[in-house]
Coordinates of C-alpha atoms in Angstrom, one line a residue:
M1 CA 78.7 179.4 -99.6
V2 CA 82.5 179.5 -100.0
K3 CA 83.0 179.4 -96.2
I4 CA 80.8 176.3 -95.8
A5 CA 82.7 174.6 -98.6
E6 CA 86.1 175.4 -97.0
Q7 CA 84.9 174.1 -93.7
T8 CA 83.6 170.9 -95.3
S9 CA 86.9 170.3 -97.1
T10 CA 88.8 170.9 -93.8
Q11 CA 86.6 168.5 -92.0
V12 CA 87.1 165.8 -94.6
A13 CA 90.9 166.3 -94.6
T14 CA 90.9 166.1 -90.8
Q15 CA 89.0 162.8 -90.9
M16 CA 91.2 161.4 -93.6
Q17 CA 94.3 162.3 -91.5
A18 CA 92.9 160.7 -88.3
T19 CA 92.1 157.5 -90.3
A20 CA 95.5 157.4 -91.9
K21 CA 97.1 157.7 -88.4
K22 CA 95.1 154.8 -86.9
R23 CA 96.8 151.4 -86.5
R24 CA 95.4 148.8 -88.8
I25 CA 94.5 145.8 -86.7
G26 CA 93.1 142.5 -87.9
I27 CA 90.8 140.4 -85.8
L28 CA 90.7 136.6 -86.2
G29 CA 88.2 135.2 -83.9
G30 CA 87.1 131.6 -83.3
T31 CA 87.1 128.6 -81.1
F32 CA 90.6 127.5 -82.0
N33 CA 89.8 123.9 -80.9
P34 CA 92.7 123.5 -81.7
P35 CA 94.5 126.2 -83.6
H36 CA 96.1 124.9 -86.8
L37 CA 98.3 126.0 -89.6
G38 CA 95.3 127.1 -91.7
H39 CA 94.6 129.8 -89.1
L40 CA 98.2 131.0 -89.2
V41 CA 98.3 131.1 -93.0
I42 CA 95.0 133.1 -93.2
A43 CA 96.3 135.6 -90.6
D44 CA 99.7 136.0 -92.3
Q45 CA 98.2 136.4 -95.8
V46 CA 95.6 139.0 -94.8
A47 CA 98.2 140.9 -92.8
T48 CA 100.7 141.1 -95.5
Q49 CA 98.3 141.7 -98.4
L50 CA 96.4 144.5 -96.5
G51 CA 99.5 146.0 -94.8
L52 CA 98.1 145.4 -91.3
D53 CA 100.1 146.4 -88.3
Q54 CA 99.0 143.5 -86.2
V55 CA 96.5 140.5 -86.1
L56 CA 94.7 139.7 -82.9
F57 CA 93.8 136.0 -82.3
M58 CA 90.6 136.1 -80.3
P59 CA 89.4 132.9 -78.8
D60 CA 85.8 132.7 -77.7
A61 CA 84.9 131.8 -74.1
E62 CA 82.0 129.5 -74.9
P63 CA 82.1 127.8 -78.4
P64 CA 78.9 128.4 -80.3
H65 CA 76.9 125.4 -81.6
V66 CA 79.0 123.0 -79.4
D67 CA 77.7 120.9 -76.5
R68 CA 79.4 122.4 -73.4
K69 CA 80.1 118.9 -72.1
L70 CA 82.2 118.2 -75.3
A71 CA 84.1 121.5 -75.4
I72 CA 87.6 121.7 -73.8
P73 CA 88.2 124.6 -71.3
A74 CA 89.0 128.0 -72.7
A75 CA 92.3 128.0 -70.7
D76 CA 93.6 125.1 -72.9
R77 CA 92.5 126.8 -76.1
V78 CA 94.1 130.0 -75.0
A79 CA 97.3 128.2 -74.1
M80 CA 97.4 126.5 -77.5
V81 CA 96.8 129.8 -79.4
E82 CA 99.6 131.5 -77.4
A83 CA 101.9 128.6 -78.3
A84 CA 100.9 128.7 -82.0
I85 CA 101.6 132.5 -82.5
K86 CA 104.6 132.9 -80.2
D87 CA 107.3 133.1 -83.0
N88 CA 105.5 135.7 -85.0
P89 CA 105.7 139.3 -83.7
L90 CA 102.8 140.3 -86.0
F91 CA 100.4 138.1 -84.0
K92 CA 99.0 138.8 -80.6
L93 CA 96.5 137.1 -78.3
E94 CA 93.2 139.0 -77.5
L95 CA 91.4 137.8 -74.4
T96 CA 88.3 140.1 -74.4
E97 CA 85.7 137.4 -75.0
V98 CA 87.4 134.8 -72.7
Q99 CA 87.6 137.4 -69.9
R100 CA 83.9 138.4 -70.3
G101 CA 82.8 134.7 -70.3
G102 CA 79.7 133.2 -71.9
K103 CA 78.7 133.5 -75.5
S104 CA 79.7 136.8 -77.1
Y105 CA 78.3 138.7 -80.0
S106 CA 80.7 140.3 -82.3
Y107 CA 79.0 143.6 -82.1
D108 CA 79.5 143.7 -78.2
T109 CA 83.1 142.7 -78.6
M110 CA 84.0 145.2 -81.2
L111 CA 82.1 148.0 -79.5
Q112 CA 84.2 147.4 -76.4
L113 CA 87.4 147.2 -78.3
T114 CA 86.8 150.4 -80.4
R115 CA 85.9 152.3 -77.2
E116 CA 89.0 151.1 -75.4
H117 CA 91.3 151.6 -78.4
P118 CA 90.0 154.5 -80.5
E119 CA 93.6 154.6 -82.1
N120 CA 92.8 151.4 -84.0
Q121 CA 91.0 150.6 -87.2
Y122 CA 89.8 147.0 -87.0
Y123 CA 89.7 144.5 -89.9
F124 CA 87.3 141.7 -89.0
I125 CA 88.5 138.5 -90.8
I126 CA 85.9 135.9 -91.7
G127 CA 85.8 132.9 -94.1
G128 CA 84.1 133.3 -97.4
D129 CA 81.4 130.8 -96.4
M130 CA 80.4 133.2 -93.6
V131 CA 79.9 136.3 -95.7
A132 CA 76.5 135.1 -96.9
Y133 CA 75.3 135.0 -93.2
L134 CA 76.3 138.6 -92.4
P135 CA 72.7 139.9 -92.8
K136 CA 71.7 137.5 -90.0
W137 CA 74.4 138.7 -87.6
Y138 CA 73.4 140.4 -84.3
R139 CA 73.2 144.2 -84.9
I140 CA 75.0 143.8 -88.2
D141 CA 74.4 147.4 -89.5
E142 CA 76.0 148.8 -86.4
L143 CA 78.8 146.3 -86.4
D144 CA 79.5 147.3 -90.1
K145 CA 80.1 150.8 -88.9
L146 CA 82.8 149.6 -86.3
V147 CA 84.8 147.3 -88.5
Q148 CA 86.0 146.6 -92.0
F149 CA 85.0 143.1 -93.0
V150 CA 87.7 141.0 -94.6
G151 CA 86.5 137.9 -96.6
V152 CA 88.9 135.0 -97.1
C153 CA 88.2 133.7 -100.5
R154 CA 87.2 130.0 -100.6
Q155 CA 86.2 128.0 -103.7
G156 CA 82.5 127.6 -104.3
F157 CA 81.4 130.8 -102.4
T158 CA 80.2 133.9 -104.0
R159 CA 81.8 137.3 -103.3
E160 CA 78.5 139.1 -103.3
S161 CA 77.3 140.8 -100.1
P162 CA 75.1 143.8 -99.2
Y163 CA 78.0 144.9 -96.9
P164 CA 81.4 146.2 -98.0
V165 CA 83.8 143.3 -97.8
L166 CA 87.6 143.4 -98.7
W167 CA 88.4 140.1 -100.3
V168 CA 91.8 138.4 -99.9
D169 CA 92.9 135.4 -101.9
V170 CA 94.5 132.8 -99.5
P171 CA 96.0 129.4 -100.4
N172 CA 93.5 126.6 -99.7
I173 CA 95.2 124.6 -97.0
G174 CA 92.3 122.2 -96.4
I175 CA 92.8 121.8 -92.7
S176 CA 90.0 122.1 -90.1
S177 CA 89.9 121.7 -86.3
T178 CA 87.3 119.0 -86.7
M179 CA 89.6 117.0 -88.9
I180 CA 92.4 117.3 -86.5
R181 CA 90.3 116.2 -83.5
D182 CA 89.1 113.2 -85.5
Q183 CA 92.8 112.3 -86.4
I184 CA 93.8 112.4 -82.8
R185 CA 90.8 110.2 -81.7
R186 CA 91.9 107.6 -84.3
G187 CA 95.4 107.7 -82.9
Q188 CA 96.8 109.3 -86.2
S189 CA 99.5 111.9 -86.4
V190 CA 98.7 115.6 -86.7
R191 CA 102.3 116.7 -87.3
Y192 CA 102.5 119.4 -89.9
L193 CA 98.8 120.1 -89.4
V194 CA 99.4 122.1 -86.2
P195 CA 102.4 124.0 -85.0
T196 CA 104.8 121.8 -83.2
M197 CA 104.2 123.5 -79.8
V198 CA 100.5 122.9 -80.2
D199 CA 101.1 119.2 -81.0
L200 CA 103.2 118.9 -77.9
Y201 CA 100.6 120.6 -75.8
I202 CA 97.8 118.3 -77.0
K203 CA 99.9 115.3 -76.2
E204 CA 101.0 116.5 -72.8
H205 CA 97.5 117.3 -71.7
L206 CA 95.9 114.3 -73.4
L207 CA 93.4 116.5 -75.3
Y208 CA 90.8 115.2 -77.8
R209 CA 91.1 111.5 -76.8
D210 CA 87.9 109.5 -76.1

């Protein structure tokens, strides 16, 4: 019995050591249509509060719930994300879903990333409004074993979930991609709503105009 207990303790210690050595990587996925200052604030606050080594911005290839005729090409969204995060060494672009193409399930993406990078522990960042929908996600019980969910607190949404979620309080910026697109269509300024380089890219490529 003593020998079994010693082996168990050793195994636990080894597992804890392996986890401690892993790089703590945040994943912030989305359409980024366009990326805005709210995205950057969320990534920065989560990274600093949880002590992450890096946050990966992961654009999707084909936006869910969007008419494909109305969606701008992934190449433009990728270019804008790249411009938005360029000046922060903590942020990096992740192109797994864009390179795969089509609509991606988070489970498939994270299974691929964890297999390719076993040295990483992933923190999957989602809005507080999305936490309630976790039970409906594709293969959620298996996804839960691959990542640590991080919920961004938003007013009016409960923190209750059947899945373990780390909650992070983030300033409510009140900016959305939909609002920015509407502003541009009306010919209004989006300065200070998006990074300067994103604003320039939108103007140069005449994006989001009727």
